[in-house]
Coordinates of C-alpha atoms and ligand atoms in Angstrom, one line a residue:
Chain O
M1 CA 1.6 40.7 -15.6
V2 CA 1.9 44.4 -15.3
K3 CA 5.0 45.4 -13.4
K4 CA 5.5 48.7 -11.7
I5 CA 9.0 49.3 -12.7
T6 CA 9.7 52.0 -10.1
T7 CA 9.5 50.1 -6.9
N8 CA 9.7 46.7 -8.5
K9 CA 12.4 44.2 -7.6
I10 CA 11.8 42.0 -10.6
S11 CA 14.9 42.7 -12.5
H12 CA 14.8 42.2 -16.2
D13 CA 17.6 39.7 -16.4
E14 CA 15.7 37.1 -14.4
I15 CA 15.5 33.9 -16.4
I16 CA 12.1 32.2 -16.6
K17 CA 12.4 28.5 -15.8
A18 CA 8.8 27.7 -16.2
E19 CA 5.6 29.6 -16.7
S20 CA 2.0 28.8 -16.4
K21 CA -0.2 30.5 -19.0
N22 CA -4.0 30.9 -18.5
L23 CA -4.0 27.7 -16.5
N24 CA -7.4 26.4 -15.5
F25 CA -7.9 23.2 -13.6
F26 CA -11.0 21.1 -13.1
Y27 CA -11.3 18.2 -10.6
A28 CA -13.3 15.1 -11.7
D29 CA -16.4 16.3 -9.8
G30 CA -16.4 19.4 -11.9
T31 CA -14.9 21.8 -9.3
Q32 CA -12.9 24.4 -11.0
A33 CA -9.9 24.8 -8.6
L34 CA -7.8 27.1 -10.8
N35 CA -9.0 30.0 -12.8
N36 CA -6.8 31.5 -15.4
V37 CA -3.5 31.5 -13.5
S38 CA -0.5 32.9 -15.2
L39 CA 2.7 32.8 -13.2
P40 CA 6.4 32.6 -13.9
V41 CA 8.9 30.5 -11.9
Y42 CA 12.3 32.1 -12.2
E43 CA 15.5 30.2 -12.4
N44 CA 17.5 29.8 -9.2
K45 CA 14.9 31.6 -7.2
I46 CA 12.4 30.6 -4.6
T47 CA 8.8 31.4 -5.5
A48 CA 6.3 31.2 -2.7
L49 CA 2.6 30.6 -3.1
I50 CA 0.4 32.0 -0.2
G51 CA -3.3 32.3 0.3
P52 CA -6.1 31.1 2.5
S53 CA -6.9 27.4 2.9
G54 CA -8.7 25.9 -0.2
C55 CA -7.6 28.7 -2.6
G56 CA -5.9 26.2 -4.9
K57 CA -2.2 26.4 -3.9
S58 CA -1.7 22.6 -3.8
T59 CA -3.8 22.1 -6.9
F60 CA -1.5 24.6 -8.7
L61 CA 1.7 23.0 -7.5
R62 CA 0.6 19.5 -8.4
C63 CA 0.0 20.6 -12.0
F64 CA 3.7 21.1 -12.3
N65 CA 4.5 17.4 -11.9
R66 CA 1.2 16.2 -13.4
M67 CA 0.2 14.6 -10.1
H68 CA -3.4 15.1 -11.1
D69 CA -3.0 12.5 -13.9
L70 CA -3.0 9.8 -11.3
Y71 CA -6.7 10.3 -10.7
P72 CA -9.2 9.8 -13.6
G73 CA -11.4 12.6 -14.7
N74 CA -9.2 15.5 -13.8
R75 CA -8.7 18.1 -16.5
Y76 CA -6.1 20.8 -17.3
D77 CA -6.7 23.6 -19.6
G78 CA -4.0 26.1 -20.5
Q79 CA -0.2 25.6 -20.5
I80 CA 2.8 25.3 -18.4
I81 CA 5.8 26.0 -20.5
L82 CA 9.1 24.5 -19.2
Q83 CA 12.4 26.1 -20.4
P84 CA 14.9 25.9 -21.9
D85 CA 13.2 23.5 -24.3
N86 CA 9.9 25.4 -24.5
T87 CA 7.8 22.3 -23.8
N88 CA 4.2 22.6 -22.7
I89 CA 4.3 20.0 -20.0
L90 CA 0.5 19.8 -19.8
S91 CA 0.1 18.8 -23.4
D92 CA -1.3 15.3 -24.1
G93 CA 1.8 14.4 -26.1
V94 CA 4.1 14.8 -23.1
D95 CA 4.5 11.8 -20.9
P96 CA 3.7 12.7 -17.2
I97 CA 6.6 10.4 -16.2
E98 CA 9.0 12.5 -18.2
V99 CA 7.7 15.6 -16.5
R100 CA 8.2 14.0 -13.1
M101 CA 11.7 13.1 -13.9
R102 CA 12.5 16.7 -14.5
I103 CA 10.4 18.3 -11.7
S104 CA 10.5 16.6 -8.3
M105 CA 8.2 17.1 -5.3
V106 CA 8.4 17.2 -1.5
F107 CA 5.1 16.7 0.2
Q108 CA 3.5 18.2 3.3
K109 CA 3.8 15.1 5.4
P110 CA 7.1 13.3 5.3
N111 CA 6.4 10.2 3.2
P112 CA 9.4 7.9 3.1
F113 CA 8.9 4.4 1.7
P114 CA 8.9 1.7 4.3
K115 CA 12.4 0.7 3.1
S116 CA 16.0 1.5 4.2
I117 CA 17.3 5.1 4.3
Y118 CA 19.6 4.1 1.4
E119 CA 16.9 2.7 -0.8
N120 CA 14.7 5.7 -0.2
V121 CA 17.3 8.0 -1.7
A122 CA 18.3 5.6 -4.4
Y123 CA 14.8 4.9 -5.6
G124 CA 14.6 7.7 -8.1
L125 CA 17.9 6.6 -9.6
R126 CA 16.8 3.0 -9.7
V127 CA 13.7 4.0 -11.5
R128 CA 15.9 5.7 -14.1
G129 CA 17.7 2.4 -14.6
E130 CA 20.8 3.2 -12.6
S131 CA 22.1 0.0 -11.1
N132 CA 25.9 0.5 -10.8
K133 CA 26.5 0.1 -7.1
R134 CA 29.4 2.6 -7.0
S135 CA 27.6 5.3 -8.8
L136 CA 24.5 4.8 -6.7
D137 CA 26.5 5.0 -3.5
E138 CA 28.1 8.2 -4.7
K139 CA 24.8 9.8 -5.7
V140 CA 23.0 8.7 -2.5
E141 CA 25.8 10.3 -0.4
E142 CA 25.7 13.4 -2.4
A143 CA 22.0 13.8 -2.1
L144 CA 22.0 13.1 1.6
K145 CA 24.8 15.7 2.0
G146 CA 22.7 18.1 -0.1
A147 CA 19.8 17.6 2.3
S148 CA 22.2 18.0 5.2
L149 CA 21.3 14.6 6.6
W150 CA 24.5 12.7 5.8
N151 CA 26.2 13.2 9.1
E152 CA 23.2 12.0 11.0
V153 CA 22.6 8.8 9.0
K154 CA 25.9 7.8 7.4
D155 CA 26.4 5.0 9.9
R156 CA 23.0 3.6 9.5
L157 CA 22.1 3.8 5.9
Q158 CA 20.5 0.3 6.0
D159 CA 18.1 1.3 8.9
L160 CA 14.5 1.6 8.1
A161 CA 13.5 5.2 7.2
F162 CA 10.6 5.4 9.6
N163 CA 12.9 5.1 12.5
L164 CA 14.1 8.7 11.8
S165 CA 12.5 11.7 13.5
G166 CA 9.9 13.7 11.6
G167 CA 12.4 16.4 10.6
Q168 CA 15.0 13.8 9.5
Q169 CA 12.3 12.0 7.5
Q170 CA 11.4 15.2 5.7
R171 CA 15.1 15.9 4.9
L172 CA 15.3 12.3 3.7
C173 CA 12.3 13.0 1.3
I174 CA 14.2 16.1 0.1
A175 CA 17.3 13.9 -0.5
R176 CA 15.1 11.5 -2.4
A177 CA 13.8 14.4 -4.6
L178 CA 17.2 15.8 -4.9
A179 CA 19.1 12.7 -5.9
T180 CA 17.7 12.8 -9.5
E181 CA 19.0 16.3 -10.1
P182 CA 15.7 17.9 -10.9
E183 CA 15.4 21.2 -12.6
I184 CA 12.6 22.4 -10.4
M185 CA 11.6 21.2 -6.9
L186 CA 8.1 21.6 -5.6
F187 CA 7.4 21.9 -1.9
D188 CA 3.9 21.7 -0.5
E189 CA 4.0 23.1 3.0
P190 CA 7.1 21.0 3.7
T191 CA 7.5 22.2 7.3
S192 CA 4.0 22.3 8.6
A193 CA 4.5 19.0 10.5
L194 CA 7.8 20.0 12.0
D195 CA 9.1 21.8 15.0
P196 CA 10.8 25.2 14.7
I197 CA 14.4 23.8 14.7
A198 CA 13.6 21.3 12.0
T199 CA 11.8 24.0 10.1
M200 CA 14.8 26.3 10.3
N201 CA 17.1 23.5 9.0
I202 CA 14.9 23.0 6.0
E203 CA 14.6 26.7 5.3
E204 CA 18.3 27.0 5.3
L205 CA 18.5 24.0 3.1
M206 CA 16.1 25.5 0.5
S207 CA 18.2 28.7 0.4
E208 CA 21.2 26.6 -0.5
L209 CA 19.3 24.4 -3.0
K210 CA 18.3 27.4 -5.1
Q211 CA 21.9 27.8 -6.2
K212 CA 21.3 24.7 -8.2
L213 CA 17.7 24.7 -9.2
S214 CA 14.4 26.6 -9.1
I215 CA 11.9 26.2 -6.2
L216 CA 8.2 26.6 -6.0
I217 CA 6.9 26.4 -2.5
V218 CA 3.4 26.5 -0.9
T219 CA 3.4 27.8 2.6
H220 CA 0.8 28.8 5.2
N221 CA 3.4 30.5 7.2
M222 CA 3.7 34.1 6.1
Q223 CA 7.0 34.7 7.9
Q224 CA 8.4 31.7 6.1
A225 CA 7.5 33.1 2.8
A226 CA 9.0 36.5 3.7
R227 CA 12.2 34.8 5.1
I228 CA 13.1 32.5 2.2
S229 CA 11.3 33.4 -1.0
D230 CA 12.4 35.8 -3.7
Y231 CA 9.0 36.1 -5.3
T232 CA 5.6 35.6 -3.8
A233 CA 2.2 34.9 -5.4
Y234 CA -1.0 35.5 -3.5
M235 CA -3.9 33.3 -4.5
Y236 CA -7.5 33.5 -3.6
L237 CA -10.4 31.3 -4.8
G238 CA -8.4 29.7 -7.5
K239 CA -7.2 33.0 -9.0
L240 CA -3.9 34.7 -8.8
V241 CA -4.4 38.0 -7.1
E242 CA -0.9 39.4 -7.0
F243 CA 2.6 38.3 -8.0
D244 CA 5.7 40.3 -7.2
A245 CA 9.0 40.3 -5.6
T246 CA 8.6 39.1 -2.0
N247 CA 9.7 42.3 -0.2
Q248 CA 7.4 44.2 -2.5
I249 CA 4.4 42.0 -1.6
F250 CA 5.2 42.2 2.1
T251 CA 6.0 45.9 2.3
N252 CA 4.0 47.5 -0.4
P253 CA 1.4 45.3 -2.0
S254 CA -0.5 46.8 -4.9
K255 CA -3.8 45.1 -4.1
K256 CA -5.9 45.7 -1.1
E257 CA -6.8 42.0 -0.8
T258 CA -3.2 41.1 -0.6
E259 CA -2.5 43.6 2.1
D260 CA -5.5 42.5 4.1
Y261 CA -4.3 38.9 4.0
I262 CA -0.7 39.7 4.8
T263 CA -1.6 42.0 7.7
G264 CA -4.0 39.3 9.1
K265 CA -7.2 41.3 8.6
F266 CA -8.4 38.4 6.5
G267 CA -7.7 34.8 6.1
Chain L
M1 CA -7.8 30.4 52.6
T2 CA -9.3 29.2 49.4
I3 CA -11.5 26.6 51.0
Q4 CA -14.7 28.5 50.0
N5 CA -14.1 27.5 46.4
K6 CA -13.6 23.9 47.0
P7 CA -17.2 22.5 47.4
A8 CA -18.2 24.0 44.1
A9 CA -15.3 22.5 42.3
N10 CA -15.9 19.2 44.0
K11 CA -19.5 19.1 42.9
N12 CA -18.5 19.8 39.4
L13 CA -15.8 17.1 39.5
N14 CA -18.2 14.6 41.0
S15 CA -20.7 15.1 38.2
I16 CA -18.0 14.7 35.6
R17 CA -16.9 11.5 37.3
K18 CA -20.4 10.2 37.4
T19 CA -20.9 10.9 33.7
I20 CA -17.7 9.1 32.8
A21 CA -18.7 6.1 35.0
N22 CA -22.0 6.1 33.2
H23 CA -20.5 6.1 29.8
K24 CA -17.9 3.5 30.8
R25 CA -20.7 1.0 31.6
Y26 CA -21.0 0.5 27.9
D27 CA -17.3 -0.4 27.6
F28 CA -17.8 -2.9 30.3
I29 CA -20.9 -4.5 28.9
F30 CA -19.4 -4.7 25.4
A31 CA -16.1 -6.1 26.7
S32 CA -17.9 -8.7 28.8
L33 CA -20.1 -9.9 26.0
G34 CA -17.1 -10.1 23.7
T35 CA -15.1 -12.1 26.2
L36 CA -18.0 -14.4 26.7
V37 CA -18.5 -15.1 23.0
I38 CA -14.8 -15.6 22.3
A39 CA -14.4 -17.8 25.3
S40 CA -17.4 -20.1 24.4
L41 CA -16.1 -20.3 20.8
T42 CA -12.6 -21.2 21.8
I43 CA -13.8 -23.7 24.4
T44 CA -16.1 -25.4 21.9
L45 CA -13.3 -25.7 19.4
L46 CA -10.9 -26.9 22.1
I47 CA -13.4 -29.6 23.3
L48 CA -13.9 -30.8 19.8
F49 CA -10.2 -31.0 19.1
L50 CA -9.5 -32.7 22.4
D51 CA -12.3 -35.2 21.8
L52 CA -10.7 -36.1 18.4
V53 CA -7.3 -36.3 20.0
I54 CA -8.5 -38.6 22.8
D55 CA -10.5 -40.8 20.4
G56 CA -7.7 -41.0 17.9
Y57 CA -4.9 -41.2 20.4
P58 CA -4.2 -45.0 20.0
R59 CA -3.3 -44.3 16.3
F60 CA -0.8 -41.6 16.8
N61 CA 2.3 -43.4 15.7
L62 CA 4.5 -43.4 12.6
D63 CA 2.7 -46.4 11.1
F64 CA -0.4 -44.4 10.8
F65 CA 1.4 -41.9 8.6
S66 CA 3.3 -44.4 6.6
N67 CA 0.6 -47.1 5.9
F68 CA -1.9 -47.3 3.1
P69 CA -5.5 -47.7 4.0
S70 CA -6.4 -51.3 4.7
R71 CA -9.4 -53.5 5.5
R72 CA -7.9 -54.1 8.9
A73 CA -8.4 -51.0 10.9
A74 CA -5.4 -51.4 13.1
R75 CA -3.1 -51.5 10.1
A76 CA -4.8 -48.8 8.1
G77 CA -2.9 -45.5 7.7
I78 CA -3.2 -42.2 5.9
L79 CA -0.1 -42.3 3.7
S80 CA -2.0 -42.0 0.4
A81 CA -4.3 -39.3 1.9
W82 CA -1.7 -36.9 3.3
I83 CA 0.4 -37.3 0.2
G84 CA -2.7 -36.7 -2.0
S85 CA -3.7 -33.7 0.1
S86 CA -0.2 -32.2 -0.1
L87 CA 0.0 -32.7 -3.9
V88 CA -3.4 -31.3 -4.5
L89 CA -2.7 -28.3 -2.3
L90 CA 0.6 -27.8 -4.2
V91 CA -1.3 -27.5 -7.4
T92 CA -3.8 -25.2 -5.8
F93 CA -1.1 -23.0 -4.4
I94 CA 0.8 -22.7 -7.6
V95 CA -2.3 -21.8 -9.6
A96 CA -4.3 -19.7 -7.2
V97 CA -1.6 -17.5 -5.6
P98 CA 0.0 -15.9 -8.7
L99 CA -3.3 -15.7 -10.5
G100 CA -5.0 -14.2 -7.5
I101 CA -2.4 -11.6 -6.8
T102 CA -2.1 -10.7 -10.4
S103 CA -5.9 -10.3 -10.7
G104 CA -6.0 -8.3 -7.5
V105 CA -3.3 -5.9 -8.7
Y106 CA -4.8 -5.6 -12.1
L107 CA -8.3 -4.8 -10.7
E108 CA -7.0 -2.3 -8.2
E109 CA -4.2 -0.6 -10.2
Y110 CA -4.8 -1.0 -13.9
A111 CA -8.5 -1.6 -14.6
K112 CA -10.5 1.5 -15.5
K113 CA -13.2 2.1 -12.9
N114 CA -16.5 1.8 -14.7
W115 CA -19.7 -0.3 -14.6
F116 CA -17.8 -3.3 -15.9
S117 CA -15.1 -3.2 -13.2
D118 CA -17.9 -2.8 -10.6
L119 CA -19.6 -5.9 -12.1
I120 CA -16.4 -7.9 -11.8
E121 CA -15.9 -6.6 -8.3
I122 CA -19.4 -7.7 -7.2
N123 CA -18.9 -11.1 -8.8
V124 CA -15.5 -11.7 -7.2
S125 CA -16.8 -10.8 -3.8
N126 CA -19.8 -13.1 -4.2
L127 CA -17.7 -16.0 -5.5
A128 CA -16.0 -16.2 -2.2
G129 CA -19.3 -17.2 -0.7
V130 CA -20.5 -19.7 -3.2
P131 CA -21.0 -23.2 -1.7
S132 CA -18.1 -25.4 -2.6
I133 CA -20.2 -28.1 -4.2
I134 CA -21.1 -25.7 -6.9
Y135 CA -17.4 -25.5 -7.7
G136 CA -17.3 -29.2 -7.7
L137 CA -20.1 -29.4 -10.3
L138 CA -18.4 -26.7 -12.4
A139 CA -15.1 -28.6 -12.3
L140 CA -16.8 -31.9 -13.2
G141 CA -18.2 -30.3 -16.3
L142 CA -15.2 -28.2 -17.2
F143 CA -12.1 -30.0 -16.2
V144 CA -13.2 -33.6 -16.1
Y145 CA -15.4 -33.7 -19.2
S146 CA -14.7 -30.7 -21.4
F147 CA -10.9 -30.6 -20.9
G148 CA -10.6 -34.3 -20.4
L149 CA -8.3 -34.0 -17.4
G150 CA -9.9 -36.9 -15.7
Q151 CA -10.4 -37.5 -12.0
S152 CA -6.8 -36.5 -11.3
I153 CA -4.7 -34.5 -8.9
L154 CA -4.6 -31.7 -11.5
T155 CA -8.4 -31.5 -11.6
A156 CA -8.7 -31.5 -7.8
G157 CA -6.0 -28.9 -7.5
L158 CA -7.6 -26.6 -10.1
T159 CA -11.0 -27.0 -8.5
L160 CA -9.7 -26.0 -5.1
A161 CA -7.8 -23.2 -6.8
L162 CA -11.1 -21.9 -8.1
L163 CA -12.4 -22.0 -4.6
M164 CA -9.3 -20.2 -3.3
L165 CA -9.0 -17.6 -6.0
P166 CA -11.7 -15.1 -4.9
I167 CA -10.3 -15.2 -1.3
V168 CA -6.8 -14.3 -2.6
I169 CA -8.1 -11.6 -4.9
V170 CA -10.3 -10.0 -2.3
S171 CA -7.5 -10.0 0.3
T172 CA -5.0 -8.7 -2.2
R173 CA -7.3 -5.8 -3.1
E174 CA -7.9 -5.0 0.6
A175 CA -4.2 -5.0 1.3
I176 CA -3.5 -2.7 -1.7
R177 CA -6.2 -0.3 -0.6
A178 CA -4.6 -0.1 2.8
I179 CA -1.5 1.5 1.3
P180 CA -1.7 5.2 2.0
V181 CA -2.1 7.5 -0.9
H182 CA 1.0 9.6 0.1
I183 CA 3.3 6.6 -0.3
R184 CA 1.9 5.8 -3.7
E185 CA 2.3 9.5 -4.7
A186 CA 5.8 9.5 -3.4
A187 CA 6.7 6.7 -5.8
Y188 CA 5.0 8.3 -8.8
A189 CA 6.6 11.7 -8.0
V190 CA 10.1 10.4 -8.6
G191 CA 9.1 9.3 -12.0
A192 CA 8.1 5.6 -11.5
T193 CA 5.9 3.9 -14.1
K194 CA 2.8 2.1 -13.0
W195 CA 4.6 -1.2 -13.2
Q196 CA 7.5 0.0 -11.1
V197 CA 5.1 1.3 -8.5
C198 CA 3.3 -2.1 -8.4
H199 CA 6.5 -4.1 -8.5
N200 CA 8.6 -2.1 -6.0
H201 CA 5.9 -0.8 -3.7
V202 CA 2.3 -1.9 -4.0
I203 CA 2.9 -5.7 -4.1
P204 CA 5.7 -5.9 -1.4
Y205 CA 3.7 -3.7 1.0
S206 CA 0.7 -5.9 0.5
Y207 CA 2.4 -9.2 1.4
G208 CA 1.0 -9.3 4.9
G209 CA -2.6 -9.0 3.8
I210 CA -2.1 -11.3 0.8
L211 CA -0.5 -13.9 3.0
T212 CA -3.5 -13.8 5.3
G213 CA -5.8 -14.5 2.3
V214 CA -3.6 -17.3 1.0
I215 CA -3.6 -19.0 4.4
I216 CA -7.3 -18.7 4.9
G217 CA -7.8 -20.0 1.4
M218 CA -5.4 -22.9 2.0
A219 CA -7.0 -23.8 5.3
R220 CA -10.3 -23.8 3.6
A221 CA -9.0 -25.9 0.7
I222 CA -7.4 -28.5 2.9
G223 CA -10.7 -29.4 4.6
E224 CA -12.8 -29.3 1.4
T225 CA -14.6 -32.6 0.7
A226 CA -17.7 -31.9 -1.3
P227 CA -16.1 -30.6 -4.5
I228 CA -13.5 -33.3 -4.4
I229 CA -16.1 -36.0 -4.1
T230 CA -18.1 -34.4 -6.9
I231 CA -15.2 -34.7 -9.3
G232 CA -14.9 -38.3 -8.3
A233 CA -11.9 -38.7 -6.1
L234 CA -11.3 -42.3 -5.1
T235 CA -12.0 -43.2 -1.5
F236 CA -9.7 -46.2 -1.3
I237 CA -6.2 -45.8 -2.6
A238 CA -3.4 -48.1 -2.0
F239 CA -0.8 -46.6 -4.2
L240 CA 1.1 -43.4 -4.5
P241 CA 1.2 -41.0 -7.4
P242 CA 4.5 -41.0 -9.3
S243 CA 7.1 -38.9 -7.5
P244 CA 7.2 -35.3 -8.7
I245 CA 11.0 -35.2 -8.2
G246 CA 13.2 -37.7 -10.0
L247 CA 16.8 -38.6 -9.5
E248 CA 17.8 -38.2 -13.2
P249 CA 17.5 -35.1 -15.3
P250 CA 15.2 -33.2 -15.8
F251 CA 14.6 -34.1 -12.1
L252 CA 11.0 -33.0 -12.3
N253 CA 8.2 -35.0 -13.8
F254 CA 4.6 -34.2 -14.1
E255 CA 3.0 -37.6 -14.4
W256 CA 1.7 -37.3 -10.8
L257 CA -0.7 -34.6 -12.0
D258 CA -2.6 -37.2 -13.9
S259 CA -2.7 -39.7 -11.1
G260 CA -5.7 -40.8 -9.1
F261 CA -5.7 -39.7 -5.5
T262 CA -7.5 -39.3 -2.2
V263 CA -7.3 -36.6 0.3
L264 CA -7.4 -36.4 4.1
P265 CA -11.1 -35.3 4.6
I266 CA -12.2 -38.0 2.1
Q267 CA -10.2 -40.7 3.9
M268 CA -11.8 -39.5 7.1
F269 CA -15.3 -39.6 5.6
N270 CA -14.7 -43.0 4.3
W271 CA -13.7 -44.4 7.7
I272 CA -16.5 -42.7 9.6
S273 CA -19.0 -44.3 7.3
R274 CA -17.8 -47.8 8.3
P275 CA -19.7 -49.6 11.0
Q276 CA -16.7 -50.9 13.0
H277 CA -15.6 -48.8 15.9
A278 CA -11.9 -49.4 15.1
F279 CA -12.3 -47.3 11.9
H280 CA -13.9 -44.5 13.9
V281 CA -10.7 -44.3 15.8
N282 CA -8.8 -43.8 12.6
A283 CA -11.3 -41.1 11.5
A284 CA -10.8 -39.2 14.7
A285 CA -7.0 -39.4 14.4
T286 CA -7.3 -38.1 10.8
G287 CA -9.6 -35.3 12.0
A288 CA -7.0 -34.3 14.6
V289 CA -4.3 -34.3 11.9
I290 CA -6.3 -32.0 9.7
I291 CA -7.0 -29.6 12.5
M292 CA -3.3 -29.6 13.5
L293 CA -2.2 -28.9 9.9
T294 CA -4.6 -26.0 9.8
L295 CA -3.4 -24.6 13.1
L296 CA 0.2 -25.1 12.0
M297 CA -0.4 -23.2 8.8
N298 CA -2.2 -20.4 10.6
G299 CA 0.6 -20.2 13.2
F300 CA 3.2 -20.0 10.5
A301 CA 1.2 -17.3 8.7
I302 CA 0.8 -15.2 11.8
K303 CA 4.5 -15.3 12.5
L304 CA 5.4 -14.5 8.9
R305 CA 2.9 -11.6 8.8
Y306 CA 4.2 -10.3 12.0
N307 CA 7.8 -10.2 10.6
I308 CA 6.6 -8.5 7.5
R309 CA 4.5 -5.9 9.3
K310 CA 7.3 -5.0 11.6
K311 CA 9.2 -3.7 8.6
I312 CA 6.3 -1.6 7.3
K313 CA 5.0 1.5 8.9
W314 CA 3.5 4.7 7.6
Ligands
ATP401 N1 -9.8 15.7 -5.3 C1 -10.6 16.8 -5.3 N2 -11.8 16.8 -5.9 C2 -12.6 17.9 -5.9 N3 -12.2 19.1 -5.4 C3 -11.0 19.2 -4.8 C4 -10.2 18.0 -4.7 N4 -9.0 18.4 -4.1 C5 -9.2 19.7 -3.8 N5 -10.4 20.2 -4.2 C6 -10.9 21.5 -4.1 O1 -10.1 22.4 -4.8 C7 -9.9 23.6 -4.1 C8 -8.4 23.9 -3.9 O2 -7.9 22.9 -3.1 P1 -6.3 22.9 -2.7 O3 -6.1 21.6 -2.0 O4 -5.5 23.2 -3.9 O5 -6.2 24.1 -1.7 P2 -5.0 24.7 -0.9 O6 -4.8 26.1 -1.3 O7 -3.8 23.8 -1.1 O8 -5.5 24.6 0.6 P3 -4.7 24.2 1.9 O9 -3.9 25.5 2.2 O10 -5.7 24.0 2.9 O11 -3.8 23.1 1.6 C9 -10.7 23.5 -2.8 O12 -11.9 24.2 -2.9 C10 -10.9 22.0 -2.7 O13 -12.1 21.8 -2.0
MG402 MG1 -2.7 22.4 0.2

């Protein structure tokens, strides 16, 4: 990536948490959904992916937790290097489950399990073999607090999760993803099914979360990207068009296509 | 005044209403036809059932359930038949349910999708429709002669289990497929293994559908006569198999598996083929018992399924 040092906000002491290198991705039917995408995710920063529908944002995001492995015939080509251990998480030798234990994900539509609120948050811990009641209780509470849901649910942890409102459900999913102390959290349009207040809550939440971890978020909402992210990547037709500090992208993009998209002339 | 606008708007509105009324005719026709079909089916079943109950009414007393069959119709009862049916169904249940669920989960979650799995899929679906006498023949050759299990409760239970298996497998797979992708992905996304996903999510969320299959299968098994006759069940039995539960350790014994037996539909068949009317009364009473058992099982299943589904929503 060529950086224009003069106006650029990418300071040189940013730490790279993960980096995709020449990433190509092919769906089982042969569709190439990603074309040579190289993109860093900086530590304790929010990186937003924007671009028109179908450009490959979700596909890119789902490479980071090897979600594509769930369906036969999908193929990665290239690397995603996770730091500090310098592991290529796409390599055949790396177990996708190990990757998912380090990188968690929040989906577009709230998808709580049809279990109690408590069990939803505890599930990630149980999967890791945690069975001590006391420690589970503590971590569930901590995660729910981290997702600013604790006050609303502390008296009804045993209630079924789908009795919560949509915004609460999404925060519950964030708590579930948070409980396992991931290094990176992936968000795929997490607020697109929510009203403005719930959206605002979750945006504030993400800004707090980045103190502890790194965030990669797909959003359709340009204002959202501008509001919360530190870096923004614009994708089009499976390619990365431009990546830069967010205010750079939104005030002075270097590519004409990016500008057209951001100003609404296209997309 | 805005009255000038009104006629035009009205005309428009009228034509919309007419179109809707036109389209709704199909709703009406379909609903009427459906009601008619359902009503005639229910009424037929009800009449059959009532007929059996009225015919068999004189025999509805405790003696009927606690007496062995006898040459004297008035003293004959269904003790050996209902105990035989219960034990056979117990074997069927214990074999078919775990095997069916496991196969369904394996085929849906673990098996690689290729021509071979397609072949299995087609086979399993077709097996559910194979006439039951074929299973009887298979069982006669396999269980009775090759394995030497004899004409026992075990053989009958295994035979009916074969019959029930495809139903359980198909319903398990249907239930699993109904689980939304996003729930499954949520489980994998926190780092669960395939087994953890199956064990903690896929199987529990499928209970409702699996249960339906199990009950349909059991209801079918309880009334099956042909395969049981084929393997050579006795028609006149005046003894009980050894009790499965003992009073001394180890409290369980398995000799009953090896015992001769009869089942309700065979007992009924036996009585109906006698010339004396008094035995026909017994047959009718037995028929009513079978239908009531089936209804009871179905009712129980519906209640259970309702309770399970109440807790699951996506
Ligand atoms: N399972 C699949 N099989 C084949 N092609 C797919 C599959 N999923 C997505 N695609 C294709 O890959 C491309 C990228 O899809 P992707 O879902 O990543 O887009 P997106 O940028 O997230 O879009 P949106 O903003 O609408 O969510 C699209 O052209 C899409 O048609
Ligand atoms: Mg998407």
